[in-house]
Coordinates of C-alpha atoms and ligand atoms in Angstrom, one line a residue:
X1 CA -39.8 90.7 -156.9
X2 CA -43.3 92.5 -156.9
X3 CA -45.8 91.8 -159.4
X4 CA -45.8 95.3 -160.3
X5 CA -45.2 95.0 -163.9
X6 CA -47.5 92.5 -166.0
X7 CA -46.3 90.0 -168.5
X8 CA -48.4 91.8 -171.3
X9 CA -45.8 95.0 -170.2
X10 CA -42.9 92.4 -170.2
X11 CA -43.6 91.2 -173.8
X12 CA -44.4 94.4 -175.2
X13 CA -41.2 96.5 -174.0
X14 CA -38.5 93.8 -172.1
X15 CA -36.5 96.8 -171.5
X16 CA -39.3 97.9 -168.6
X17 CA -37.8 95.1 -166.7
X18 CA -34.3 95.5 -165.1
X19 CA -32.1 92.8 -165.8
X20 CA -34.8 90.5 -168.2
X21 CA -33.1 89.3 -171.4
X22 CA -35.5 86.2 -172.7
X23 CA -32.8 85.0 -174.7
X24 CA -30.4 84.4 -171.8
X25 CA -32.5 83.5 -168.7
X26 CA -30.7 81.9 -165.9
X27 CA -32.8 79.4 -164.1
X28 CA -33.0 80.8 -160.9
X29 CA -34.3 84.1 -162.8
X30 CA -37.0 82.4 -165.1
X31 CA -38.1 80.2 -161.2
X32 CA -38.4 83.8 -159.7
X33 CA -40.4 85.2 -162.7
X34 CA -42.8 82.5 -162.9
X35 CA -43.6 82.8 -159.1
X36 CA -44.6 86.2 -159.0
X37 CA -47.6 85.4 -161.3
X38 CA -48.8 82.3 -159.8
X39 CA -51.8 82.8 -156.9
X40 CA -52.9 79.5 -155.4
X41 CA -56.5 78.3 -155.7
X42 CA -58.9 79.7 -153.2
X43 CA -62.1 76.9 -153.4
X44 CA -61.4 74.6 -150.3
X45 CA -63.0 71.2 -149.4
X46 CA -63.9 69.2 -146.6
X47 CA -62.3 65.8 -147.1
X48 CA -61.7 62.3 -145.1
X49 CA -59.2 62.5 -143.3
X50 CA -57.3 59.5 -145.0
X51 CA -58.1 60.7 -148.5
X52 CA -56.0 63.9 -147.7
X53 CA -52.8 62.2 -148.3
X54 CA -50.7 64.5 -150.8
X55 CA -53.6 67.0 -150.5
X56 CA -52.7 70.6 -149.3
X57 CA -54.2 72.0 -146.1
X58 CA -56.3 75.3 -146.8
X59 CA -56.4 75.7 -143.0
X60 CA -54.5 75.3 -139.4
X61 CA -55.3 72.7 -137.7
X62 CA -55.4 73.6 -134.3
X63 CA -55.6 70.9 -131.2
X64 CA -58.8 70.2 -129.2
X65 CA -57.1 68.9 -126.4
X66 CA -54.1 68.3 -124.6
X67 CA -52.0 65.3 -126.0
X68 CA -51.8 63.3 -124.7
X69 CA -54.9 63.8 -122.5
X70 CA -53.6 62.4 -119.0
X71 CA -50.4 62.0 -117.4
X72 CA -49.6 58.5 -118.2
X73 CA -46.6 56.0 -117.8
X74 CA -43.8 55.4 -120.4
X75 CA -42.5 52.2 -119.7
X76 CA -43.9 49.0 -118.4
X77 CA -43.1 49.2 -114.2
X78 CA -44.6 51.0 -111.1
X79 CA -45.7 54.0 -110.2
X80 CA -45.1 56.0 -107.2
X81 CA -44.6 59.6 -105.3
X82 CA -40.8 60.2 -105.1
X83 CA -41.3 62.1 -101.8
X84 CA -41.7 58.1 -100.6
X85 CA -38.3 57.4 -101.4
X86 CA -35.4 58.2 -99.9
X87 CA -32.2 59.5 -102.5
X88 CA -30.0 57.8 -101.4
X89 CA -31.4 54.2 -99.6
X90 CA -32.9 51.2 -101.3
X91 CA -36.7 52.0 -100.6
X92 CA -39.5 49.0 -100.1
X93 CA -42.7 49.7 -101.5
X94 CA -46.2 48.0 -101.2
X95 CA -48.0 47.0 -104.6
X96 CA -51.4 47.9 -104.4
X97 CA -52.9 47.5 -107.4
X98 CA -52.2 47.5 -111.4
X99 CA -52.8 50.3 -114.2
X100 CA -53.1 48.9 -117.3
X101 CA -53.2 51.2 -120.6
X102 CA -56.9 52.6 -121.3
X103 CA -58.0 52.1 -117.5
X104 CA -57.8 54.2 -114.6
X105 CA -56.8 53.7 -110.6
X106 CA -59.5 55.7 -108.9
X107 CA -58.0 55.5 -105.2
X108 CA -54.7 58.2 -104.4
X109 CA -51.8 56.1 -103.2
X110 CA -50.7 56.6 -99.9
X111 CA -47.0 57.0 -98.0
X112 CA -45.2 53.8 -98.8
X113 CA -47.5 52.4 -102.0
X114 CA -47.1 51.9 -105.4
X115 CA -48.9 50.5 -108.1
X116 CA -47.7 47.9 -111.3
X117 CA -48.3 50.2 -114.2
X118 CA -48.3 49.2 -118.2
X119 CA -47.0 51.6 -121.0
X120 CA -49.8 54.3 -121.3
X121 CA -51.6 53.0 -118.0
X122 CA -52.8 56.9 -116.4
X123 CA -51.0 57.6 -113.4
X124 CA -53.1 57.6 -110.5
X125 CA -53.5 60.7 -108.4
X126 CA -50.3 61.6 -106.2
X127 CA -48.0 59.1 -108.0
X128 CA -45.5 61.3 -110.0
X129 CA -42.4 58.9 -110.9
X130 CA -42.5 55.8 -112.4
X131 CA -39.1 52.7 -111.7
X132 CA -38.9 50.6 -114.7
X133 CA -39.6 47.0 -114.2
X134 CA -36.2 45.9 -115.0
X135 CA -34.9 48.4 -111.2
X136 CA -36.9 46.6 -109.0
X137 CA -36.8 43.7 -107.0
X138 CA -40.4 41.9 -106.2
X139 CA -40.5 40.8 -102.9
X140 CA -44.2 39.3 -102.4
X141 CA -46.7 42.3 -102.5
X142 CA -43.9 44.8 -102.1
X143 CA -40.8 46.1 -104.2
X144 CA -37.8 47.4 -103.5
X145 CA -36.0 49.6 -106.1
X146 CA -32.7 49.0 -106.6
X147 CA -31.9 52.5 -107.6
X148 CA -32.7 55.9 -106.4
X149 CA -35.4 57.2 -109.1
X150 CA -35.5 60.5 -110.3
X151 CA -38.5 62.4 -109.1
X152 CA -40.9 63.0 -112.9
X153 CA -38.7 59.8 -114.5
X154 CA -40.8 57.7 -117.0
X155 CA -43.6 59.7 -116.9
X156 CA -45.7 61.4 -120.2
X157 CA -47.3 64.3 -119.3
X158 CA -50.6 65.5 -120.5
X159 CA -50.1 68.2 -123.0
X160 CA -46.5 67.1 -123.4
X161 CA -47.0 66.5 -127.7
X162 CA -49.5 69.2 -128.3
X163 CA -51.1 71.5 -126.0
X164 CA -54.7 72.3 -126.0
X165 CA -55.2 75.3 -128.9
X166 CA -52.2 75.0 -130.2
X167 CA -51.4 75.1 -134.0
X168 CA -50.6 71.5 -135.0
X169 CA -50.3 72.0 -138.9
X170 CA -50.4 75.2 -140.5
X171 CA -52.3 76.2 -143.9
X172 CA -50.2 75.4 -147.2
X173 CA -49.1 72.3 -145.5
X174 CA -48.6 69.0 -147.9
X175 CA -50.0 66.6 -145.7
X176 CA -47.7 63.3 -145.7
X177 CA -48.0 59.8 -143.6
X178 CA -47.3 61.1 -140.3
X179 CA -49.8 64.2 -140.2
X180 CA -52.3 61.5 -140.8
X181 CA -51.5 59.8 -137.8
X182 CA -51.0 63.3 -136.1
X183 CA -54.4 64.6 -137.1
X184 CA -55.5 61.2 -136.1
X185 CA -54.3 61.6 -132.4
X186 CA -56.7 64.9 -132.1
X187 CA -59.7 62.4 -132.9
X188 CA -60.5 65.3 -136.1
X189 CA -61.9 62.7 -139.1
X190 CA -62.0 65.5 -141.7
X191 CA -59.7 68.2 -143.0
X192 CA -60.2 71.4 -145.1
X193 CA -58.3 70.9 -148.2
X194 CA -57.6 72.9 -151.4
X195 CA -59.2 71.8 -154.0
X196 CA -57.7 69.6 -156.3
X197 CA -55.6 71.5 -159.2
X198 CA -56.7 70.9 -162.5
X199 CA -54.0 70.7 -165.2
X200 CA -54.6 69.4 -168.8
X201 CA -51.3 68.6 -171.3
X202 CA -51.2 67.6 -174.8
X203 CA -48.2 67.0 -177.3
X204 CA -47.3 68.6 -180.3
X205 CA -45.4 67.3 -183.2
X206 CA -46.2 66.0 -186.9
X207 CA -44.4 63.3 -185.8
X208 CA -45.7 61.5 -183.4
X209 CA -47.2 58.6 -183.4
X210 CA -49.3 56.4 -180.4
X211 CA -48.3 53.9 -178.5
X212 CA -49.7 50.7 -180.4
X213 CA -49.3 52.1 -184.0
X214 CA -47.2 50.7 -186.2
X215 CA -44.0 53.8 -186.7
X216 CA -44.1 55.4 -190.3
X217 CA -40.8 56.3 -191.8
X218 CA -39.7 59.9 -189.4
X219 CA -42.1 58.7 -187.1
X220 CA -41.3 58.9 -183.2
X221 CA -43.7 57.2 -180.3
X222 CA -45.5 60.0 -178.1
X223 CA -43.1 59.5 -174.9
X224 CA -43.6 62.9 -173.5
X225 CA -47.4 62.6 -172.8
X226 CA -46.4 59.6 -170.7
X227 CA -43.7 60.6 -168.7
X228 CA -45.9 63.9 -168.0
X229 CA -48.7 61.8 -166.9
X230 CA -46.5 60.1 -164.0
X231 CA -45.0 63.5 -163.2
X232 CA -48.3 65.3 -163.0
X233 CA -49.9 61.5 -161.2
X234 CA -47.4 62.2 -158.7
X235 CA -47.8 65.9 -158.0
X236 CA -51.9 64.3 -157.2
X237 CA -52.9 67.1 -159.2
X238 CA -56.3 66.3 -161.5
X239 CA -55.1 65.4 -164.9
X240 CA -56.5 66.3 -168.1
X241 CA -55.0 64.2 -171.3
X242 CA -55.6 66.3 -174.5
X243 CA -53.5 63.7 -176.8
X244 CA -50.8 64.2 -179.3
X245 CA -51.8 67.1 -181.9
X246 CA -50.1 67.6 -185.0
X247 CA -48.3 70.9 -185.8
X248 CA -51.7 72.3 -187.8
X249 CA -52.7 76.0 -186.9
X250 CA -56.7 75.6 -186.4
X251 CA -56.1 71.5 -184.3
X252 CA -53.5 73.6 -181.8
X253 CA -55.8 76.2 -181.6
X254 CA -59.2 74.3 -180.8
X255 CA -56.9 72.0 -178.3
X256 CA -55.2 74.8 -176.7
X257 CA -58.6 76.6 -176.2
X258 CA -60.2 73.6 -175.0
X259 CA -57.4 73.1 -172.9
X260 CA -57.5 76.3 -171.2
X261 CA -61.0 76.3 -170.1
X262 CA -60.9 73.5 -168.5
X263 CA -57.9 73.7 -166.5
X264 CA -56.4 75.5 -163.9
X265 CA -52.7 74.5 -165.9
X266 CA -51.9 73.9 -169.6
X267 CA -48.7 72.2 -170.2
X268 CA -47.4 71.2 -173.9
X269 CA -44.6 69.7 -175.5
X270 CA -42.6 70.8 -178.3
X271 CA -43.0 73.1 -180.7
X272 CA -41.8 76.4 -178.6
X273 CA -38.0 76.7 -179.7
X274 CA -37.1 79.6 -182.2
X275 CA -37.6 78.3 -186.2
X276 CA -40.7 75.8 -185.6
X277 CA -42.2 78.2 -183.1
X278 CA -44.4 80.1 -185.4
X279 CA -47.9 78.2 -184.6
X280 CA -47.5 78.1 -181.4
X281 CA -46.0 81.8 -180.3
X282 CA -48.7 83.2 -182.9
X283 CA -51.7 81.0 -181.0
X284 CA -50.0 82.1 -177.8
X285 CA -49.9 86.0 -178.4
X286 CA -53.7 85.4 -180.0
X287 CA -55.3 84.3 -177.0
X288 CA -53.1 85.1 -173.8
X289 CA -49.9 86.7 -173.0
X290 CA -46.9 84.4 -173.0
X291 CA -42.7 84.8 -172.2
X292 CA -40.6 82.7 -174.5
X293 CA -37.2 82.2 -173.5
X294 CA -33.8 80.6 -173.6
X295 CA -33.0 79.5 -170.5
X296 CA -29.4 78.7 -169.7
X297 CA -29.6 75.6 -169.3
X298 CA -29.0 71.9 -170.6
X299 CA -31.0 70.4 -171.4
X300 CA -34.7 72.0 -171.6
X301 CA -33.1 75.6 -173.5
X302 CA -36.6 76.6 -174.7
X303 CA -39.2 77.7 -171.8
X304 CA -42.5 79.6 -172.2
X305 CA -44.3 81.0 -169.6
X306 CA -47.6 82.8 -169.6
X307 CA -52.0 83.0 -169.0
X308 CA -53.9 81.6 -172.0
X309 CA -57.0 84.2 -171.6
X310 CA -60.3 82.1 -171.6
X311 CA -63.3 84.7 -170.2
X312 CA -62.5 88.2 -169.2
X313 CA -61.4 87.8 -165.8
X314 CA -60.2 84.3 -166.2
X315 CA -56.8 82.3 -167.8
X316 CA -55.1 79.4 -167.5
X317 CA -51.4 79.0 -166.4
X318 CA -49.2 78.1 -169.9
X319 CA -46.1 76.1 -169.6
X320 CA -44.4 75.2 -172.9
X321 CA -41.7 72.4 -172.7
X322 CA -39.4 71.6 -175.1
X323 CA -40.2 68.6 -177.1
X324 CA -37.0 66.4 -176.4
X325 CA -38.6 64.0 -173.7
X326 CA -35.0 64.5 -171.3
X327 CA -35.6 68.1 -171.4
X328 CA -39.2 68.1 -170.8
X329 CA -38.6 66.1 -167.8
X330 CA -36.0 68.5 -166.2
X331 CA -37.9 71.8 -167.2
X332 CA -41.0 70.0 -165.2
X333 CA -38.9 69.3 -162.0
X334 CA -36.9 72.3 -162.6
X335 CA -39.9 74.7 -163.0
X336 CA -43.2 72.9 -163.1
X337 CA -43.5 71.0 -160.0
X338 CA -42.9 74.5 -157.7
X339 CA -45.4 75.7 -159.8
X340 CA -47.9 73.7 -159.3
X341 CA -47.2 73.1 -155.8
X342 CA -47.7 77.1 -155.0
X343 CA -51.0 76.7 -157.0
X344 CA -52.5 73.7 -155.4
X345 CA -51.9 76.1 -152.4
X346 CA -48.4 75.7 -150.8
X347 CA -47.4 79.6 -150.6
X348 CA -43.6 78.6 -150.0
X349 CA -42.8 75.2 -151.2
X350 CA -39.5 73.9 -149.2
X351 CA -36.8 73.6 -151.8
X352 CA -35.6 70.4 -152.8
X353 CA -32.9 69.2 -150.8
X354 CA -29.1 69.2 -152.4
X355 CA -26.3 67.7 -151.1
X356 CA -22.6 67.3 -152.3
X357 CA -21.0 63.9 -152.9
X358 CA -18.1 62.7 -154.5
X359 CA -18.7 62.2 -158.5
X360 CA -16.4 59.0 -159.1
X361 CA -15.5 59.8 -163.0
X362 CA -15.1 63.1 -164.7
X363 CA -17.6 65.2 -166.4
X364 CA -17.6 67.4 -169.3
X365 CA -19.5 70.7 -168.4
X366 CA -19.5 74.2 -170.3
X367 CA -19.7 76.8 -167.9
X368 CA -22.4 80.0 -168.2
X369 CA -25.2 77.3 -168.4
X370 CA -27.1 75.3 -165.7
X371 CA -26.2 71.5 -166.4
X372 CA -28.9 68.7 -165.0
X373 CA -26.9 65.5 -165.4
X374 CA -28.0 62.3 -164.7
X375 CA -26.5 60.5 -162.3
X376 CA -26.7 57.5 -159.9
X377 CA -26.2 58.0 -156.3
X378 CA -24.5 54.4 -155.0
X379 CA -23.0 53.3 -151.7
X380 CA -19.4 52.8 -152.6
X381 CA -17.6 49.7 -151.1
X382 CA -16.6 51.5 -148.1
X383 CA -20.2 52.4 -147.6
X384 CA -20.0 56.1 -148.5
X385 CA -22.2 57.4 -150.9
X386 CA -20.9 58.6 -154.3
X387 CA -22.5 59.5 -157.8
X388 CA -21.7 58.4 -161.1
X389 CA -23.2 59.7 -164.1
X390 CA -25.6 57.5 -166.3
X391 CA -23.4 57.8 -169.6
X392 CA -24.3 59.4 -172.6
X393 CA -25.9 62.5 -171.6
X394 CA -28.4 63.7 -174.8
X395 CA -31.7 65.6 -174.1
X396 CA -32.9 62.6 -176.4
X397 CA -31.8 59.6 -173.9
X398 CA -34.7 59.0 -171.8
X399 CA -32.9 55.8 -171.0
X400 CA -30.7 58.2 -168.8
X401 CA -33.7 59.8 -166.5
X402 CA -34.9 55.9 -166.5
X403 CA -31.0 54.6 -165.3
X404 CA -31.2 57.8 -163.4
X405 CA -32.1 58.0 -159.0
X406 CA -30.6 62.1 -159.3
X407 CA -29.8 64.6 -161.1
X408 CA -25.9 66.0 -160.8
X409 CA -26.8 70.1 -160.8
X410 CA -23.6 71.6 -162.6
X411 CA -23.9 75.6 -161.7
X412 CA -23.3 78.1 -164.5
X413 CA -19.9 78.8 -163.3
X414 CA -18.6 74.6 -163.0
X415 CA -16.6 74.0 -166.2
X416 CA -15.2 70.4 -167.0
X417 CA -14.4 68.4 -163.7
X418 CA -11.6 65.6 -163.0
X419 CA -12.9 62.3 -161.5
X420 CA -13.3 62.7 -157.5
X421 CA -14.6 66.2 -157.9
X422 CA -17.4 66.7 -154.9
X423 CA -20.5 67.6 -157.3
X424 CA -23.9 69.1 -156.4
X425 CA -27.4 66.3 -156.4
X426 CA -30.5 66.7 -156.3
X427 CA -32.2 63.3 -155.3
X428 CA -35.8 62.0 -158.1
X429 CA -36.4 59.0 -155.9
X430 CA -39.8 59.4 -154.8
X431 CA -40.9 62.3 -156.7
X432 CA -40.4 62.2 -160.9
Ligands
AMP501 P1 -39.4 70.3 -180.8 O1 -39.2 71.0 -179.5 O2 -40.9 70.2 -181.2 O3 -38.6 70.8 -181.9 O4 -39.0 68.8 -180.6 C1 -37.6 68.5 -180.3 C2 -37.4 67.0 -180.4 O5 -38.2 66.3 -179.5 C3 -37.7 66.4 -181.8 O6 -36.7 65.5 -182.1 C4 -39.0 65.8 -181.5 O7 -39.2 64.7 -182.4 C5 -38.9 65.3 -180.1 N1 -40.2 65.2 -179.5 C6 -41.1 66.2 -179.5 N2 -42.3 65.9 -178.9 C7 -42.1 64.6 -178.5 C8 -42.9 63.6 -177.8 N3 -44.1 64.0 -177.4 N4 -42.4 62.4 -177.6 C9 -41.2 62.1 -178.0 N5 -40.3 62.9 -178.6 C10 -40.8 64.2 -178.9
MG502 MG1 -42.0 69.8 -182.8

C-alpha cells in the first residue's frame, strides 16, 4: 500500500479507497493502514554505549578491525605446524615455551617444536594447528600426541566473527544484551541512536476515579493509565502522563491540545465507540484528521487512527483505545506497539513470533472476527507445552491479562473448538 491517498481523502469520501469499510476493518487491514502513515523520527543522538539498551540504532555499525584481531587458540593445549606431524604415526614434539591469553611468543617455532598454549593465547608465527591437552602425552619437555591432528584444528582465526569493514548491525536495529557485548568487542563506547519517542496518554471517562480515592457510587479506579504506563515503560519510549479527564468538551480539548504538542504520540482511552463518541470524534475532526473504526475483533472493537494537527507542518500520531482496560491492552500490542516501534525508527519491525500448541479445553469462538484469548502456555506432565485459557474471557477482566503469559489468536474464520484442538499463541512474557 502507497501513501498515495491521505487520511483527510479517506475521511472525506471512504469510497476513494478500494476495499476500506471503517465499520468492518479486519485487523490485518487497520495494521497495514496505520503503517503507511507512520515515518520514523529523524533527530539522532550520540549515546553510551550501555545506555543504548532498547534504544534503536540510527546507523550501521560497521567493524574497525578484524575479530578477533589475531589468530589465536581455542582450547587449552599446544600449538604446532601440522607439516611436523606425520598422518598417520604418533609424533613427539619438543615444548619450547608457553602462550598464555593476552601475551605473545615472538620466536617462529621450528621443525619438531611446539609450544603450551592457553585459550586465546596468539598463535606464534608458523604454528597453524593446535592438540588439545587432553591428546597428548607429556614426556619431560616434549609431547607426543596420541592422535593424528587435523591441520587448522582448534584454532580462531583473525577475522573469523567479523571482518574488518564489515556491517555488524544495521540501522533500525533494536539493540538487545548481546549487541552490547558485540559492539563492545569492536572497542566503539558510543552509538548513534534515535532519539527517544515521545508519547503522552491520558484517560477519559466521567467515571473514573484515582488510585487512593475513596470510589463514589458508579465510580471505577483509573486502571488503563496504569497498564499503559508499563506498556509504553517497556516499549522505553519517553512517557508523558496527562491524567484521567472527564468526558467535558473544553478539559478534552485543552488536554488533547496540550497533549499533541508535546508529543511525538497521543494515545487515550475510552470514549471513541459509536453513541459516547460525540466529544471526542467532534475534538478529533476540529484539530486533525482521524479514522474511527470497528475492527473485527474481540475484544478492542472501537479503534481510531489519525494526526492531531499542532503547527502547520507539524501533528501528532492519535491512537484512540477503547476504554475497557482488556481491550485497551490488546489494541496496544495488537496495533500500538508496531507503531511505535516503526516510529522510534525500526522501518520493519520483525513480527511477533506465533506458534501452534495444543489448547487442552474447548473454546467458544464466533467466526468473521479476530479473537485475542487469554491463555496460559504450561508444560504438561509429559513435558510438552500446551495452553489453557484463563477462564472467563470479558474485555472487562483484567484479572485475565494478569493470569495471562499469551494470548490464544482465534482467526476470523476459527468458529467454536473441541478440547485438544492445536490453536494459534502469541507469547506477552517479556513484552506487555
Ligand atoms: P468507553 O469506551 O469509554 O465506553 O468505556 C468502556 C468501558 O471501559 C466502561 O465500562 C468504562 O467504565 C471502562 N473504562 C473506561 N476507561 C477506563 C479506565 N481508564 N480504567 C478502567 N476502566 C475504564
Ligand atoms: Mg467513556
Amino acid at each position: 500500500m502507497t501513501q498515495a491517498i491521505t487520511i483527510s481523502q479517506i475521511i472525506l469520501d471512504p469510497s476513494c479507497m478500494d476495499d476500506y469499510d471503517p465499520n468492518a476493518m479486519s485487523v490485518l487491514k487497520a495494521r497495514q493502514f496505520i503503517k503507511q502513515y507512520l515515518t520514523p523520527v529523524q533527530q539522532t543522538e550520540s549515546i553510551a554505549l550501555r545506555t543504548s539498551l532498547g534504544r534503536i540504532l540510527s546507523a550501521d555499525i560497521l567493524s574497525p578491525a578484524n575479530v578477533p584481531n589475531y589468530d589465536n587458540s581455542a582450547m587449552d593445549g599446544y600449538a604446532f605446524n601440522a607439516d611436523d606431524v606425520a598422518a598417520d604415526t604418533a609424533t613427539k614434539l619438543k615444548v619450547i615455551g608457553t602462550v598464555y591469553a593476552g601475551k605473545s611468543f615472538d620466536s617462529a617455532l621450528k621443525s619438531g617444536e611446539c609450544v603450551r598454549i592457553m585459550t586465546g593465547g596468539m598463535m606464534p608465527i608458523s604454528a597453524n594447528t593446535v592438540a588439545m591437552q587432553e591428546r597428548v602425552m607429556v614426556e619431560g619437555d616434549h609431547i607426543i600426541l596420541t592422535e593424528a591432528p587435523k591441520r587448522g584444528m582448534n584454532v580462531r582465526y583473525a577475522g573469523e566473527d567479523l571482518q574488518q569493514g564489515q556491517r555488524v548491525l544495521a540501522a533500525g536495529h533494536l539493540m538487545r544484551a548481546a549487541d552490547l557485548g558485540l559492539i563492545a568487542s569492536l572497542g566503539i563506547a558510543e552509538v548513534l541512536v534515535c532519539r527517544k519517542l515521545k508519547v503522552a496518554f491520558f484517560s477519559t471517562g466521567d467515571e473514573l476515579a484515582g488510585v487512593g480515592d475513596v470510589l463514589k457510587t458508579g465510580q471505577v479506579y483509573d486502571s488503563n493509565r496504569y497498564t499503559l504506563y508499563g506498556m509504553l515503560s517497556r516499549m522505553g519510549v519517553e512517557i508523558i502522563d496527562m491524567g484521567a479527564i472527564a468526558d467535558a468538551p473544553a478539559l478534552l480539548e485543552s488536554t488533547l491540545l496540550a497533549a499533541a504538542s508535546q508529543a511525538d504520540v497521543v494515545i487515550t482511552s475510552g470514549g471513541v465507540s459509536v453513541g459516547e463518541a460525540d466529544y471526542m470524534k467532534l475534538l478529533l475532526a476540529k484539530h486533525g484528521q482521524v479514522m474511527f473504526w470497528k475492527i473485527a475483533m474481540k475484544p478492542g472493537r472501537p479503534l481510531a487512527y489519525g494526526k492531531i494537527q499542532t503547527g502547520d507542518n507539524k501533528a501528532a500520531h492519535y491512537f484512540g483505545l477503547p476504554g475497557n482496560p482488556v481491550a485497551v491492552m490488546v489494541t496496544f500490542y495488537q496495533f500500538v506497539r508496531e507503531a511505535l516501534l516503526v516510529l522510534m525508527g525500526q522501518a520493519n519491525p520483525p513480527p511477533l513470533p506465533m506458534f501452534k500448541v495444543e489448547c487442552t479445553e474447548k473454546i467458544k469462538k464466533m467466526t468473521g472476527r479476530t479473537e485475542f484469548q487469554r491463555g496460559v502456555l504450561f508444560a504438561d506432565s509429559d513435558g510438552t507445552w500446551k495452553v489453557k485459557p484463563t477462564g472467563s474471557q470479558g474485555s472487562a477482566i483484567l484479572s485475565s491479562m494478569s493470569l495471562a503469559n499469551c494470548f490464544i489468536v482465534l482467526d476470523e474464520s476459527v468458529g467454536n473448538l473441541d478440547a485438544g484442538s492445536l490453536v494459534t499463541i502469541q507469547l506477552l512474557d517479556g513484552i506487555v
